[in-house]
Every structure is written in structure tokens, then in C-alpha cells.
Coordinates of C-alpha atoms in Angstrom, one line a residue:
M16 CA 121.4 99.6 71.4
L17 CA 122.3 98.5 74.9
T18 CA 122.2 94.8 73.9
R19 CA 124.6 95.6 71.0
L20 CA 127.0 97.4 73.3
I21 CA 127.0 94.5 75.7
F22 CA 127.6 92.0 72.9
L23 CA 130.4 94.0 71.4
S24 CA 132.1 94.4 74.8
L25 CA 131.9 90.7 75.5
L26 CA 133.3 89.9 72.0
F27 CA 136.1 92.4 72.4
S28 CA 137.0 91.0 75.8
L29 CA 137.0 87.4 74.5
T30 CA 139.1 88.4 71.5
S31 CA 141.6 90.2 73.7
L32 CA 141.9 87.2 75.9
L33 CA 142.6 84.9 73.0
E34 CA 145.2 87.3 71.5
A35 CA 146.9 88.7 74.6
R36 CA 146.9 85.7 77.0
S37 CA 150.5 84.7 78.0
E38 CA 151.5 82.2 80.6
L39 CA 154.7 81.0 82.2
E40 CA 155.9 77.5 81.5
Y41 CA 155.5 75.3 84.6
D42 CA 155.0 71.7 85.7
L43 CA 152.1 70.9 88.1
S44 CA 151.8 68.1 90.7
Y45 CA 149.9 67.7 93.9
F46 CA 150.0 65.8 97.2
E47 CA 147.1 65.0 99.6
D48 CA 147.9 65.9 103.2
K49 CA 145.4 63.6 105.1
T50 CA 146.7 64.8 108.4
N51 CA 146.2 68.5 107.6
K52 CA 149.3 69.2 109.7
L53 CA 152.3 68.9 107.3
T54 CA 154.6 72.0 107.1
L55 CA 156.5 73.4 104.2
N56 CA 159.7 71.7 105.2
E57 CA 157.9 68.3 105.6
I58 CA 156.0 68.6 102.3
R59 CA 159.2 69.3 100.2
N60 CA 160.2 65.6 100.7
A61 CA 156.8 64.3 99.8
S62 CA 156.1 62.4 96.7
F63 CA 153.9 64.7 94.5
I64 CA 151.7 63.2 91.8
P65 CA 152.0 64.9 88.4
Q66 CA 148.8 66.7 87.3
H67 CA 147.6 68.4 84.2
K68 CA 147.4 72.2 84.1
G69 CA 144.2 74.1 84.5
V70 CA 141.4 73.5 86.9
Q71 CA 142.2 71.0 89.7
S72 CA 139.0 69.4 91.0
F73 CA 138.8 66.8 93.8
G74 CA 135.1 67.0 94.8
I75 CA 134.0 67.6 98.4
V76 CA 136.9 66.7 100.7
N77 CA 138.0 67.5 104.2
T78 CA 141.8 67.3 103.8
A79 CA 144.5 69.7 102.7
Y80 CA 146.0 69.5 99.3
W81 CA 149.5 70.8 98.4
F82 CA 150.2 71.9 94.8
K83 CA 153.7 72.2 93.5
L84 CA 154.5 74.4 90.5
D85 CA 158.0 74.1 89.0
I86 CA 158.2 77.4 87.1
R87 CA 160.8 78.2 84.5
P88 CA 160.6 81.9 83.5
R89 CA 162.5 83.0 80.4
Q90 CA 164.7 86.1 80.4
E91 CA 162.4 88.1 78.2
Q92 CA 159.5 87.4 80.6
L93 CA 161.3 88.9 83.6
S94 CA 160.5 92.4 82.4
Q95 CA 156.9 91.8 83.2
N96 CA 155.0 91.4 86.4
W97 CA 153.6 87.9 86.9
W98 CA 150.7 86.8 89.0
V99 CA 149.3 83.6 90.4
K100 CA 145.5 83.5 90.2
I101 CA 143.0 81.0 91.7
D102 CA 139.6 81.9 90.3
Y103 CA 137.4 80.0 92.8
P104 CA 136.3 82.2 95.8
P105 CA 134.8 79.5 98.2
L106 CA 138.3 78.2 99.4
D107 CA 138.7 78.5 103.1
F108 CA 142.5 78.6 103.5
I109 CA 145.2 79.2 100.8
D110 CA 149.0 79.4 101.7
Y111 CA 151.6 80.4 99.1
Y112 CA 155.3 79.7 99.3
L113 CA 157.6 80.9 96.5
L114 CA 161.2 79.5 96.5
N115 CA 164.1 80.1 94.1
S116 CA 166.6 77.5 92.8
K117 CA 168.6 77.7 96.0
D118 CA 165.5 76.8 98.1
E119 CA 165.4 80.4 99.5
L120 CA 162.0 81.6 100.5
L121 CA 161.1 84.6 98.3
K122 CA 157.5 85.1 99.4
R123 CA 155.0 83.7 101.8
I124 CA 151.3 84.6 101.6
H125 CA 148.3 83.5 103.7
S126 CA 145.0 84.0 102.1
G127 CA 141.6 82.3 101.8
E128 CA 137.9 83.1 102.2
L129 CA 138.0 82.6 106.0
R130 CA 141.0 85.0 106.4
P131 CA 140.6 88.8 106.4
F132 CA 139.8 90.2 103.0
E133 CA 142.1 93.2 103.6
A134 CA 145.1 90.8 103.6
R135 CA 144.7 90.1 99.9
E136 CA 147.1 91.9 97.6
V137 CA 144.3 92.5 95.0
S138 CA 140.8 93.4 96.2
D139 CA 139.1 90.9 94.0
P140 CA 136.7 87.9 94.7
S141 CA 139.4 85.7 93.2
F142 CA 142.7 85.1 94.9
I143 CA 145.4 87.0 93.0
H144 CA 149.0 87.4 94.2
Q145 CA 152.2 88.7 92.6
L146 CA 155.2 86.4 92.0
P147 CA 158.5 88.2 92.6
F148 CA 161.0 86.1 90.5
S149 CA 164.7 86.4 91.2
G150 CA 166.0 85.9 87.7
A151 CA 165.9 83.4 84.8
Q152 CA 166.1 80.4 87.0
N153 CA 163.8 77.6 88.2
H154 CA 161.4 78.6 90.9
T155 CA 159.1 76.4 93.0
L156 CA 155.7 77.6 94.1
Y157 CA 154.0 75.6 96.8
I158 CA 150.3 76.2 97.4
R159 CA 148.4 74.6 100.3
V160 CA 144.6 74.6 99.9
Q161 CA 142.2 73.5 102.5
T162 CA 138.4 73.8 102.5
E163 CA 135.4 72.0 103.8
G164 CA 133.4 72.4 100.5
A165 CA 134.1 71.4 97.0
L166 CA 137.9 71.5 96.4
Q167 CA 138.4 73.1 93.0
V168 CA 141.6 75.0 92.2
P169 CA 141.5 76.8 88.8
L170 CA 145.2 77.8 88.6
S171 CA 146.8 80.2 86.2
L172 CA 150.0 82.2 86.0
V173 CA 149.5 85.4 84.0
N174 CA 151.2 88.7 83.3
T175 CA 149.6 92.0 84.2
H176 CA 148.2 92.7 80.8
T177 CA 146.5 89.3 80.6
L178 CA 145.3 89.7 84.2
L179 CA 143.6 93.0 83.4
Q180 CA 142.0 91.5 80.3
E181 CA 140.7 88.5 82.3
Q182 CA 139.3 90.7 85.0
Y183 CA 137.4 92.9 82.5
L184 CA 135.0 90.2 81.3
P185 CA 133.9 88.9 84.8
V186 CA 133.2 92.5 85.9
I187 CA 130.9 93.0 82.9
I188 CA 129.2 89.6 83.4
S189 CA 128.7 90.3 87.2
G190 CA 127.3 93.7 86.5
I191 CA 124.8 92.4 84.0
Y192 CA 123.9 89.4 86.2
Y193 CA 123.3 91.4 89.4
G194 CA 121.8 94.3 87.4
L195 CA 119.2 91.8 86.2
F196 CA 118.5 90.9 89.9
C197 CA 118.0 94.5 90.8
I198 CA 115.6 95.1 87.9
I199 CA 113.6 92.1 88.8
V200 CA 113.5 93.1 92.5
L201 CA 112.4 96.7 91.6
Y202 CA 109.8 95.6 89.1
S203 CA 108.3 92.9 91.5
S204 CA 108.3 95.4 94.4
V205 CA 106.3 97.9 92.3
I206 CA 103.8 95.2 91.2
L207 CA 103.5 94.0 94.9
L208 CA 102.7 97.5 96.0
Y209 CA 99.9 97.8 93.4
T210 CA 98.5 94.3 93.5
R211 CA 99.1 93.2 97.1
D212 CA 99.6 89.7 95.6
R213 CA 101.5 87.6 98.1
N214 CA 103.0 85.6 95.3
Y215 CA 105.1 88.6 94.4
L216 CA 106.2 88.8 98.1
Y217 CA 107.3 85.1 98.0
Y218 CA 109.0 85.7 94.7
L219 CA 110.9 88.7 96.2
V220 CA 112.0 86.4 99.1
F221 CA 113.1 83.8 96.6
V222 CA 115.1 86.3 94.4
T223 CA 116.7 87.8 97.5
T224 CA 117.8 84.4 98.9
F225 CA 119.0 83.4 95.4
A226 CA 121.1 86.6 95.2
F227 CA 122.5 85.8 98.7
W228 CA 123.3 82.2 97.5
Q229 CA 125.1 83.5 94.3
L230 CA 127.0 86.1 96.3
S231 CA 128.3 83.4 98.6
L232 CA 129.5 81.3 95.6
D233 CA 131.3 83.9 93.4
G234 CA 133.0 85.7 96.3
V235 CA 131.3 89.1 95.6
G236 CA 129.6 88.9 99.0
V237 CA 133.0 88.5 100.7
A238 CA 134.6 91.1 98.6
Y239 CA 132.0 93.9 99.0
I240 CA 129.4 93.0 101.7
W241 CA 130.2 90.7 104.6
G242 CA 134.0 90.3 104.3
R243 CA 134.5 91.8 107.7
Y244 CA 132.2 89.3 109.4
P245 CA 134.0 85.9 109.8
W246 CA 131.0 84.1 111.0
I247 CA 128.9 85.0 107.9
V248 CA 131.9 84.3 105.7
E249 CA 132.1 80.8 107.1
H250 CA 128.4 79.9 107.1
A251 CA 127.1 82.0 104.2
S252 CA 127.2 79.2 101.5
A253 CA 125.6 76.5 103.7
L254 CA 122.9 78.9 105.0
A255 CA 122.2 80.3 101.5
T256 CA 121.6 76.9 100.0
S257 CA 119.0 75.7 102.5
M258 CA 117.3 79.2 102.7
L259 CA 117.1 79.3 98.9
T260 CA 115.5 75.9 98.7
F261 CA 113.0 76.9 101.4
S262 CA 112.0 80.1 99.6
A263 CA 111.8 78.3 96.2
I264 CA 109.4 75.7 97.7
L265 CA 107.4 78.4 99.4
F266 CA 107.0 80.3 96.2
A267 CA 106.2 77.2 94.2
R268 CA 103.5 76.0 96.6
N269 CA 101.7 79.3 96.5
F270 CA 102.2 80.2 92.8
L271 CA 101.2 76.7 91.6
N272 CA 98.4 76.3 94.1
T273 CA 99.7 72.8 94.9
S274 CA 97.3 72.3 97.8
I275 CA 94.4 72.5 95.3
Y276 CA 95.9 70.8 92.2
I277 CA 98.2 68.2 93.7
P278 CA 97.5 67.9 97.5
K279 CA 99.8 64.8 98.0
M280 CA 102.8 66.5 96.4
D281 CA 102.0 69.6 98.4
I282 CA 102.3 67.6 101.6
F283 CA 105.7 66.3 100.4
L284 CA 106.9 69.8 99.6
K285 CA 105.7 71.0 103.0
Y286 CA 107.9 68.4 104.8
L287 CA 110.8 69.3 102.5
M288 CA 110.4 72.9 103.7
Y289 CA 110.6 71.7 107.3
F290 CA 113.7 69.8 106.4
C291 CA 115.2 73.0 105.0
V292 CA 114.4 74.9 108.2
L293 CA 116.3 72.2 110.2
L294 CA 119.2 72.2 107.8
T295 CA 119.4 76.0 108.1
L296 CA 119.6 75.8 111.9
S297 CA 122.1 72.9 111.6
A298 CA 124.3 75.0 109.3
T299 CA 124.9 77.4 112.2
I300 CA 126.3 74.7 114.5
A301 CA 127.2 71.5 112.6
P302 CA 130.5 71.1 110.7
Y303 CA 130.5 72.8 107.4
H304 CA 131.9 69.7 105.7
Y305 CA 128.8 67.6 106.4
V306 CA 126.3 70.4 105.8
I307 CA 127.6 71.3 102.5
Q308 CA 127.4 67.8 101.2
I309 CA 123.7 67.6 102.2
D310 CA 123.3 71.0 100.5
G311 CA 124.9 69.7 97.4
L312 CA 122.5 66.8 97.2
L313 CA 119.6 69.2 98.0
S314 CA 120.7 71.4 95.1
I315 CA 120.2 68.5 92.8
F316 CA 117.1 67.0 94.3
A317 CA 115.0 70.1 95.0
P318 CA 115.0 71.5 91.5
I319 CA 114.0 68.1 90.1
A320 CA 111.1 68.0 92.6
L321 CA 110.0 71.5 91.7
F322 CA 110.3 70.8 88.0
I323 CA 108.1 67.8 88.4
T324 CA 105.7 69.8 90.5
G325 CA 105.3 72.3 87.7
I326 CA 104.6 69.6 85.1
L327 CA 102.0 68.0 87.3
V328 CA 100.2 71.3 87.9
F329 CA 100.4 72.2 84.2
K330 CA 98.7 68.8 83.4
K331 CA 95.8 69.9 85.7
G332 CA 95.1 72.8 83.4
Y333 CA 97.0 75.6 85.2
R334 CA 98.4 77.5 82.2
P335 CA 100.8 79.9 84.0
A336 CA 102.8 76.8 85.0
R337 CA 104.3 76.5 81.5
F338 CA 106.6 79.5 82.1
Y339 CA 107.4 78.1 85.5
I340 CA 108.4 74.8 83.9
L341 CA 110.7 76.5 81.4
G342 CA 112.4 78.5 84.1
W343 CA 113.0 75.6 86.4
F344 CA 114.2 73.4 83.5
A345 CA 116.9 76.0 82.7
F346 CA 117.9 76.3 86.3
L347 CA 117.7 72.5 86.8
I348 CA 120.2 71.9 84.1
G349 CA 122.5 74.6 85.5
C350 CA 122.2 73.3 89.1
I351 CA 122.7 69.7 88.1
L352 CA 125.8 70.5 86.0
F353 CA 127.1 72.8 88.8
S354 CA 126.6 70.2 91.5
L355 CA 128.1 67.3 89.5
N356 CA 131.1 69.5 88.8
K357 CA 131.5 70.2 92.5
F358 CA 131.3 66.4 93.3
N359 CA 134.1 66.0 90.6
I360 CA 131.8 63.8 88.5
I361 CA 132.1 66.0 85.4
G362 CA 134.7 68.6 84.5
G363 CA 134.6 72.0 82.8
F364 CA 134.9 74.4 85.7
H365 CA 134.4 77.7 83.9
L366 CA 131.7 76.3 81.6
M367 CA 129.8 74.8 84.6
N368 CA 129.9 78.1 86.6
H369 CA 128.6 80.1 83.7
A370 CA 126.0 77.4 82.9
Q371 CA 124.6 77.8 86.4
Q372 CA 124.5 81.6 86.1
I373 CA 122.9 81.5 82.7
G374 CA 120.3 78.9 83.9
S375 CA 119.5 81.0 86.9
A376 CA 119.1 84.2 84.8
I377 CA 116.8 82.4 82.5
E378 CA 114.9 81.1 85.4
M379 CA 114.4 84.5 87.0
I380 CA 113.1 85.9 83.7
M381 CA 110.8 83.0 83.1
L382 CA 109.4 83.2 86.7
S383 CA 108.8 86.9 86.3
W384 CA 107.0 86.1 83.0
A385 CA 105.0 83.4 84.8
L386 CA 103.9 85.9 87.4
G387 CA 102.9 88.3 84.7
D388 CA 101.0 85.6 82.9
R389 CA 99.3 84.6 86.1
V390 CA 98.2 88.2 86.7
K391 CA 96.9 88.3 83.1
S392 CA 95.2 85.0 83.7
I393 CA 93.6 86.3 86.9
Q394 CA 92.6 89.5 85.1
D395 CA 91.0 87.6 82.2
R396 CA 89.2 85.3 84.7
Y397 CA 87.9 88.2 86.7
L398 CA 87.0 90.0 83.5
Q399 CA 85.0 87.0 82.4
K400 CA 83.4 86.8 85.8
A401 CA 82.6 90.5 85.6
N402 CA 81.1 90.0 82.1
N403 CA 79.0 87.1 83.4
L404 CA 77.9 89.1 86.4
N405 CA 77.0 92.1 84.2
A406 CA 74.9 89.8 82.1
I407 CA 73.2 88.4 85.2
L408 CA 72.8 91.9 86.6
K409 CA 71.3 93.0 83.3
R410 CA 68.8 90.1 83.3
R411 CA 68.0 90.7 87.0
L412 CA 67.7 94.5 86.3
K413 CA 65.4 93.9 83.4
K414 CA 63.3 91.5 85.5
G415 CA 63.4 94.0 88.4
L416 CA 62.3 96.8 86.2
E417 CA 59.5 94.7 84.9
V418 CA 58.5 94.0 88.5
E419 CA 58.8 97.7 89.4
R420 CA 56.7 98.6 86.4
Q421 CA 54.1 96.1 87.5
K422 CA 54.3 97.6 91.0
D423 CA 53.9 101.1 89.5
K424 CA 50.9 99.9 87.6
I425 CA 49.5 98.5 90.8
L426 CA 50.3 101.7 92.6
I427 CA 48.6 103.8 89.9
Q428 CA 45.6 101.5 90.1
Q429 CA 45.6 101.9 93.9
S430 CA 46.0 105.7 93.5
R431 CA 43.1 105.8 91.1
L432 CA 40.9 103.6 93.4
A433 CA 41.8 105.9 96.3
A434 CA 41.0 108.9 94.1
L435 CA 37.7 107.2 93.0
G436 CA 36.6 106.9 96.6
E437 CA 37.4 110.6 97.1
M438 CA 35.6 111.4 93.9
I439 CA 32.5 109.6 95.0
E440 CA 32.6 111.6 98.2
Q441 CA 33.1 114.8 96.1
I442 CA 30.2 113.9 93.9
A443 CA 28.1 113.4 97.0
H444 CA 29.1 116.9 98.1
Q445 CA 28.5 118.3 94.6
W446 CA 25.0 116.8 94.3
R447 CA 23.9 117.5 97.8
Q448 CA 22.9 121.2 97.1
P449 CA 21.1 120.5 93.8
L450 CA 19.2 117.6 95.3
N451 CA 18.1 119.8 98.1
T452 CA 17.0 122.4 95.6
L453 CA 15.0 119.7 93.7
A454 CA 13.4 118.5 96.9
L455 CA 12.3 122.1 97.8
I456 CA 10.9 122.6 94.3
N457 CA 9.0 119.3 94.4
Q458 CA 7.6 120.2 97.8
N459 CA 6.6 123.7 96.7
L460 CA 4.8 122.4 93.6
Y461 CA 2.9 119.9 95.7
F462 CA 1.6 122.4 98.2
K463 CA 0.7 124.9 95.5
F464 CA -1.2 122.2 93.7
R465 CA -3.1 121.2 96.8
L466 CA -3.9 124.8 97.6
Q467 CA -5.0 125.3 94.0
E468 CA -2.4 128.0 93.5
F469 CA -0.6 126.2 90.7
T470 CA -0.3 128.5 87.6
P471 CA 1.6 128.4 84.4
E472 CA 4.1 130.9 85.7
T473 CA 4.7 128.7 88.7
F474 CA 5.3 125.7 86.4
N475 CA 7.7 127.6 84.1
E476 CA 9.7 128.9 87.1
A477 CA 9.9 125.4 88.7
H478 CA 10.9 123.9 85.3
E479 CA 13.8 126.4 84.8
K480 CA 15.1 125.7 88.3
I481 CA 14.8 121.9 87.9
D482 CA 16.6 122.1 84.5
E483 CA 19.4 124.2 86.0
S484 CA 20.0 121.8 88.8
L485 CA 19.9 118.8 86.4
Q486 CA 22.4 120.5 84.1
Y487 CA 24.7 121.1 87.1
M488 CA 24.5 117.5 88.1
S489 CA 25.1 116.3 84.6
Q490 CA 28.1 118.6 84.2
T491 CA 29.5 117.1 87.4
I492 CA 29.2 113.6 86.0
D493 CA 30.9 114.7 82.7
D494 CA 33.8 116.3 84.6
F495 CA 34.5 113.1 86.6
R496 CA 33.9 110.9 83.6
N497 CA 36.4 112.9 81.5
F498 CA 38.9 112.7 84.4
Y499 CA 38.7 108.9 84.4
T500 CA 38.8 108.5 80.7
N501 CA 41.8 106.2 79.9
T502 CA 43.7 108.2 77.2
S503 CA 47.4 107.9 76.5
E504 CA 47.6 110.4 73.7
A505 CA 49.5 113.6 74.3
E506 CA 47.9 116.9 73.4
T507 CA 48.8 120.6 73.5
Y508 CA 46.8 122.6 76.0
D509 CA 47.0 125.6 78.3
L510 CA 48.1 124.5 81.8
K511 CA 45.3 126.8 83.2
E512 CA 42.8 124.2 82.0
V513 CA 44.4 121.6 84.3
V514 CA 44.1 124.0 87.2
E515 CA 40.5 124.8 86.4
S516 CA 39.6 121.1 86.0
A517 CA 41.4 120.1 89.3
L518 CA 39.7 122.9 91.2
S519 CA 36.3 122.0 89.7
L520 CA 36.7 118.4 90.7
S521 CA 38.0 119.4 94.2
E522 CA 35.5 122.3 94.7
S523 CA 33.2 120.5 97.1
I524 CA 35.9 119.2 99.5
L525 CA 37.7 122.5 99.4
N526 CA 34.6 124.5 100.1
Y527 CA 33.5 122.0 102.8
A528 CA 36.9 122.5 104.6
K529 CA 36.6 126.3 104.2
I530 CA 39.8 126.5 102.2
K531 CA 40.2 129.6 100.1
V532 CA 42.0 129.1 96.8
T533 CA 43.6 131.9 94.8
V534 CA 45.0 131.5 91.3
D535 CA 47.7 133.7 89.7
S536 CA 48.2 132.8 86.1
G537 CA 50.5 134.0 83.3
E538 CA 49.7 134.7 79.7
S539 CA 51.2 131.7 77.9
T540 CA 51.4 128.4 79.7
Y541 CA 51.1 125.9 77.0
V542 CA 52.4 122.3 77.4
H543 CA 52.3 119.1 75.4
N544 CA 51.5 115.9 77.3
I545 CA 48.7 113.7 78.6
K546 CA 46.2 116.1 80.1
N547 CA 44.4 113.7 82.5
E548 CA 47.7 112.6 84.0
C549 CA 48.6 116.2 84.7
V550 CA 45.1 116.8 86.2
Q551 CA 45.7 113.8 88.6
V552 CA 49.1 115.2 89.7
C553 CA 47.5 118.6 90.4
M554 CA 44.6 117.1 92.3
N555 CA 47.1 115.0 94.4
I556 CA 49.0 118.1 95.4
L557 CA 45.7 119.9 96.2
K558 CA 44.5 116.9 98.3
N559 CA 47.9 116.8 100.1
A560 CA 47.5 120.6 100.9
H561 CA 43.9 120.0 102.0
D562 CA 44.9 117.2 104.4
A563 CA 47.8 119.2 105.9
L564 CA 45.5 122.1 106.6
I565 CA 43.0 119.9 108.3
E566 CA 45.6 117.9 110.2
N567 CA 47.3 121.0 111.5
R568 CA 43.9 122.7 112.3
T569 CA 45.0 125.8 110.5
E570 CA 42.8 128.8 110.8
D571 CA 42.2 131.0 107.8
R572 CA 43.1 128.2 105.5
H573 CA 44.5 129.2 102.2
I574 CA 46.0 127.6 99.0
H575 CA 47.8 129.9 96.5
I576 CA 48.3 128.6 92.9
K577 CA 50.7 130.4 90.6
L578 CA 51.4 129.7 86.9
Y579 CA 54.4 131.3 85.3
T580 CA 57.0 130.7 82.6
Q581 CA 60.8 131.0 82.6
E582 CA 63.0 130.4 79.6
E583 CA 61.7 127.1 78.1
H584 CA 59.7 125.8 81.0
V585 CA 56.2 126.3 82.6
Y586 CA 56.0 126.3 86.4
L587 CA 53.0 125.4 88.5
S588 CA 53.4 126.4 92.1
I589 CA 50.9 125.2 94.8
E590 CA 51.5 126.8 98.2
D591 CA 49.6 126.3 101.4
N592 CA 49.8 127.9 104.9
A593 CA 49.7 124.6 106.9
G594 CA 53.1 125.2 108.6
G595 CA 55.4 123.4 106.3
I596 CA 57.2 120.0 106.4
H597 CA 59.8 119.0 109.0
Q598 CA 63.3 119.1 107.6
E599 CA 64.0 115.5 108.9
I600 CA 61.4 114.1 106.5
I601 CA 61.2 116.6 103.6
D602 CA 63.5 114.4 101.5
K603 CA 61.4 111.3 102.1
I604 CA 57.9 112.5 101.2
F605 CA 58.2 111.3 97.6
E606 CA 59.1 107.8 98.7
P607 CA 56.4 105.1 98.2
Y608 CA 54.1 104.4 101.2
F609 CA 55.7 107.2 103.3
T610 CA 53.0 109.2 105.1
T611 CA 52.8 111.3 108.2
K612 CA 49.1 111.8 108.3
K613 CA 47.4 111.2 111.6
G614 CA 43.7 110.8 111.9
I615 CA 43.3 110.9 108.1
N616 CA 43.5 107.8 105.9
G617 CA 46.8 108.1 104.1
T618 CA 48.2 105.6 101.6
G619 CA 51.6 107.2 101.1
I620 CA 51.4 106.8 97.3
G621 CA 49.9 110.1 96.2
L622 CA 53.1 112.2 96.1
Y623 CA 55.2 109.2 94.9
M624 CA 52.8 108.6 92.0
S625 CA 52.8 112.3 91.2
K626 CA 56.6 112.3 90.9
S627 CA 56.5 109.0 88.9
I628 CA 53.8 110.4 86.5
L629 CA 55.8 113.6 85.9
Q630 CA 59.1 111.8 85.2
D631 CA 57.8 108.8 83.2
H632 CA 54.8 110.3 81.3
L633 CA 55.0 114.2 81.3
N634 CA 58.8 114.8 81.0
G635 CA 58.5 117.0 84.1
T636 CA 59.8 117.3 87.6
I637 CA 58.4 118.2 91.0
T638 CA 60.2 119.8 94.0
V639 CA 59.2 120.9 97.4
N640 CA 60.4 123.5 99.9
N641 CA 59.2 125.3 103.0
T642 CA 58.1 128.9 103.0
T643 CA 57.5 131.1 106.0
K644 CA 53.9 129.9 106.3
G645 CA 53.8 126.4 104.8
A646 CA 55.0 124.1 102.0
R647 CA 55.4 125.0 98.3
F648 CA 55.3 122.3 95.6
I649 CA 56.6 123.4 92.2
I650 CA 55.8 121.4 89.1
T651 CA 58.1 122.0 86.1
L652 CA 57.0 121.1 82.5
P653 CA 58.5 121.9 79.1
Q654 CA 56.8 124.9 77.5
V655 CA 55.1 124.9 74.1
E656 CA 54.8 128.3 72.4
K657 CA 51.2 129.6 71.9
H658 CA 51.5 130.0 68.2
Y659 CA 52.3 126.2 68.0
K660 CA 48.8 125.5 69.4
E661 CA 47.2 128.0 67.1
K662 CA 48.8 126.4 64.1
E663 CA 47.5 123.0 65.1
S664 CA 44.0 124.3 65.7

């Protein structure tokens, strides 16, 4: 919708210009004042050279030119207000002298870019002044123009209606043109804040200097920004050209990565930047006439160099350079036409001015597109890297997990070997009493036989006691053998059986250490998992409590075991009265090889393996906390209802 409105407005404005434009009849001639000192009285006797109407272009000169307009207004035209318009803002000095047929001076006006903007009759970037005719007679308008830049004088004599029509279109074009700059600056600033990409910073510098350069050319800067500062008015155009070239090269070198792709060209561009810095400094002190000629050549040469740079980088495989090339190609065409027009090599003032603006607008859009494409390219590249890193991490993680599993197997084996040593010690404790009993029976039988007191009753009594001791020793072997049976099949059982097995296997060392064990069990504590694994966990906790009680030399040693259910879980609590665990290390006790045991051989893998077995094989958890007397370990396992076991049996 906005595009249609703009198009219709432009079409209406152009149509109105074609229909309503009306000009006075006049003859035009000019004279070059090489001395720059001739007055009006002196110039009236000079030999003027006839010239065609329209835009007068003489290239870059440093002399004054006088234009003579012999105007012949008709009677019907005197009812309208007439204006003389010079639509080229960068003219330093313009003097107007209007004379009637009697050579009487009707009006004198002194205007120009280097004169106060407030002195203009119409507050407009162009130079517009009213012509007060004294009747239907011949009038002569002398216009003296002097500037140190390109001398172009697009003259027109128009009535008020036509003037308003002509001013309408440039206002719309300027609004669209500078509105585009504002949008680009705002958009790039937001992207810069989010990405912190310095290319957007250099692009903002480039766009800002470009806007400064354009404002110095079309007179908008003088009209609305720096018109009250003569020094800026005088030097703005020269400063803007060299600053623009510097920022364009700065952006190009960083955006195209010329130091990587084309290092030799990068060195050339670097020296060209140094030249722009020197030219900028020179523009503040050197004569404008010489600086502007160098700037004009730079305006042709620099875009060509940057265009070639983009092509060279694109050939190296840098894809975002394709939009950069398109942008600079459009701007290059506009700049070349604009510069050639200023040097009076080609004509077409209005077309060349608009070609430069159109080219620059296309360039800004293409460069913004190039930056966006670069961001997308970087994003795709980093995404590819991230995917590759993820793949590598997955492989390493898989390999690491395999290594960790192997380590866990080794730790389990170490834990079992450590437990085996402890079991052998426990077997020795378990067998010590029955072996002593067998030795006493053997000795008693020997003496009774020697004393001839051996009777059948004595034999039967000794036989029963020997059989009882052997049964006890055999049961001990069966208990340890069952514990070390390698089974990986889950079964449903009462957790009380695990407690009984663990206490049976640990009975000798607990009794030897004079540790009293109490068990508080619930009614239904059925679980479904690998029983031997659960027995090992329970024994590890009992062994840990045993070692803590001995290490701390606790009197009245006690271990309390409690079985209870809550909601869908079975809880096994093992609590001692050894004084508890220091808060500084309580979070580390389940780490591998972490131990605080002194004077007792500790591997630091018992609690770690207990936690690993519960998590990996039993679908359970283990936690620890301190009580008023010691430490409490709580094992949590999923509950299986009792009737489920009864159905299976």
C-alpha cells in the first residue's frame, strides 16, 4: 500500500509538471570573467556568448561566469509572480541584477552557499528569487556565479504555480531517500547491539558519512543543519568525499576479509585509506578548488577499486561478496556518471543527479542484504560446526561411557575382591567356635577311650554335637556361596530376607566388635530386583557403620535397621551412633575413592558402588543425613505388592 501511494504521488507530480509548467521567453548568453573582478557596469559592455537554455555546465573551474538573460514577458504573464531558480545547491556565490528596458536596476540579490542562508528569499536548498517586472517590456537579468567546485547552473524562469509543483516532487524524493537512510541506520544499530559484530559498526560509519556527503551535495545540510556555520558550509563537500571513501574502504576490508583472501590488494587499500586521511586533513587548509578536483577523481577511482575488490574476493569463494558486488556496481555507475557530469564530459544534469541517488540507494540496500547474508552464512557455518562438534561429542561420550562402564566393572570387581577378603575373615570368625567345639569333643573322646569310659551314650552325644557343628559350618559356606553366585535375573522377594542375609554374613565381625543390631520391620516390604546386588549394598552400609563405630571408638555401639513403606516405595534405614559425618564432606562420600578412614584399610569405593548398583541395577536411590547420635543411610526401592508375589508362587 505504501509503495502504491508513493508511486501515485510521483506520477501525479510528474504529470502536473508536464501540464502546468510555464516559462518566460528569454535569450541566454554567458561571459567568463577570468579576473573575477568585473562589476555590473563593466560587464554590460562585454561580449556575451549565446548559449542554449537549460543546464549550463562548465566543469570544475575557478573563475566567475556571468549569465545574461534577455527576458520578454507578455502582458498576460504580468498577472503572475515569476521566479528565477538555480537548482544546484553547491554554488559558492550568486549575484542577481534585474534591469528594465531603461537600464534601471529593479532588484539586486546576493546569494550562494557561502552566504547566510537566512538571506535567501525562499528557505530552500535551491536558489529561488522573485523577479519584479515593471511591465510588458524587455528586461535584462545578469547573474554572476562563482564557485570552486563544479560550475553547473540549471536555470529556469517559472511562475508560482509551476514552482510549487516542481518543489513538491523533490521533497517527496528527499523524504524517501533520507527515510531509507534512517531505516538502515536504525536496523543496523539494533543488529549491532545484538550481534556485537564490528562490521555493522563500520557499516554505520559508512552510512553516516554517506549521508553527510549527500547532504553536502543537495543543499539539505546547508538548509536545515549547518547553514549557520560558514566553515562547515565551505568545507563540507570536500571533507565528506574523503571521509566517505575512507569509511567505504574500512567497511570493505573488514566485511570482505581482504587481509585473508587478497592480502596484496588489502595493502593497497590500506595505503588508500592513509591517503584519504591526508586528503581529509588537507581539505581543512588547502584551497577548495584543488581539493575538490582530487575528490572528483577519487569518486571515480575508489568505487572502481572497491568493485574489483569485491569480484576478487567472490572468486575466492566468499559468497556474501555477491551482494556487495551488486551494490557497488550500482553505486559505481551512479558515481561515474555523476563525476563525469561534474567534469562536463557528459550532460544530463537532472538525470545524472538522480542516477547517483538511485545508485546509492540500491547500494545501501544491497550492502544491508550482504551483511544479512554474511550473518546467515556465519550462522550456517557455526551451526555446521556445532553439528560436527555434537557428533564428535556423541562419539566421545559414547567412548567415555564405555570407558566408565569398564571402570565400573573394575570397581565392582575390586569391591567384590575387597568383600571377598572380608568374607574370608568372617568365615574364619564363623568357623572358630565350631572348630573349637570339635577339638574339645575330639579330646574328650580320646581321654574317655583311654580311661575305658567310652560308652554308646558318650558316642551318640559326641556324634550329635559333631553333626551340629558340621551343619553350622556347611550352612556358613552355603551362605557365602549364595552371596557370590553371579546371577543377573530379577526376582520378587521380601526385603527382610536381604537384611537377614546381610546380618548373617556379617554376624561374626559385628559380634567381634560388640555391636548390637536391632531390626524394626514392617509387614509388606516386597521388591523386584537382583537380590544378591541388594545384599551387597546392605552389607556395604553395615560395613561402613561398623568401621565408623570402631574408628570413633564409640562405647555402647549400636546399629538400628528399620524397614517401612510409604506410598509406592520401600525404605531401608540403617542408622548408627558413631557421631555422624562432617558437613564439609557429607556431599562427597558417594564419590569414587573418597575415604576418611584412618587406621582402617579403606578403598573409597564401597559407598560409590552402593549408589551405582542402586541406580543402574535396582532402580533405587540412597541418601544420607546426620541424626543426633550418628549417620542415617536410607535406601529407597520401588514396592511390589504382596499379593503379586503370592500369585507368582
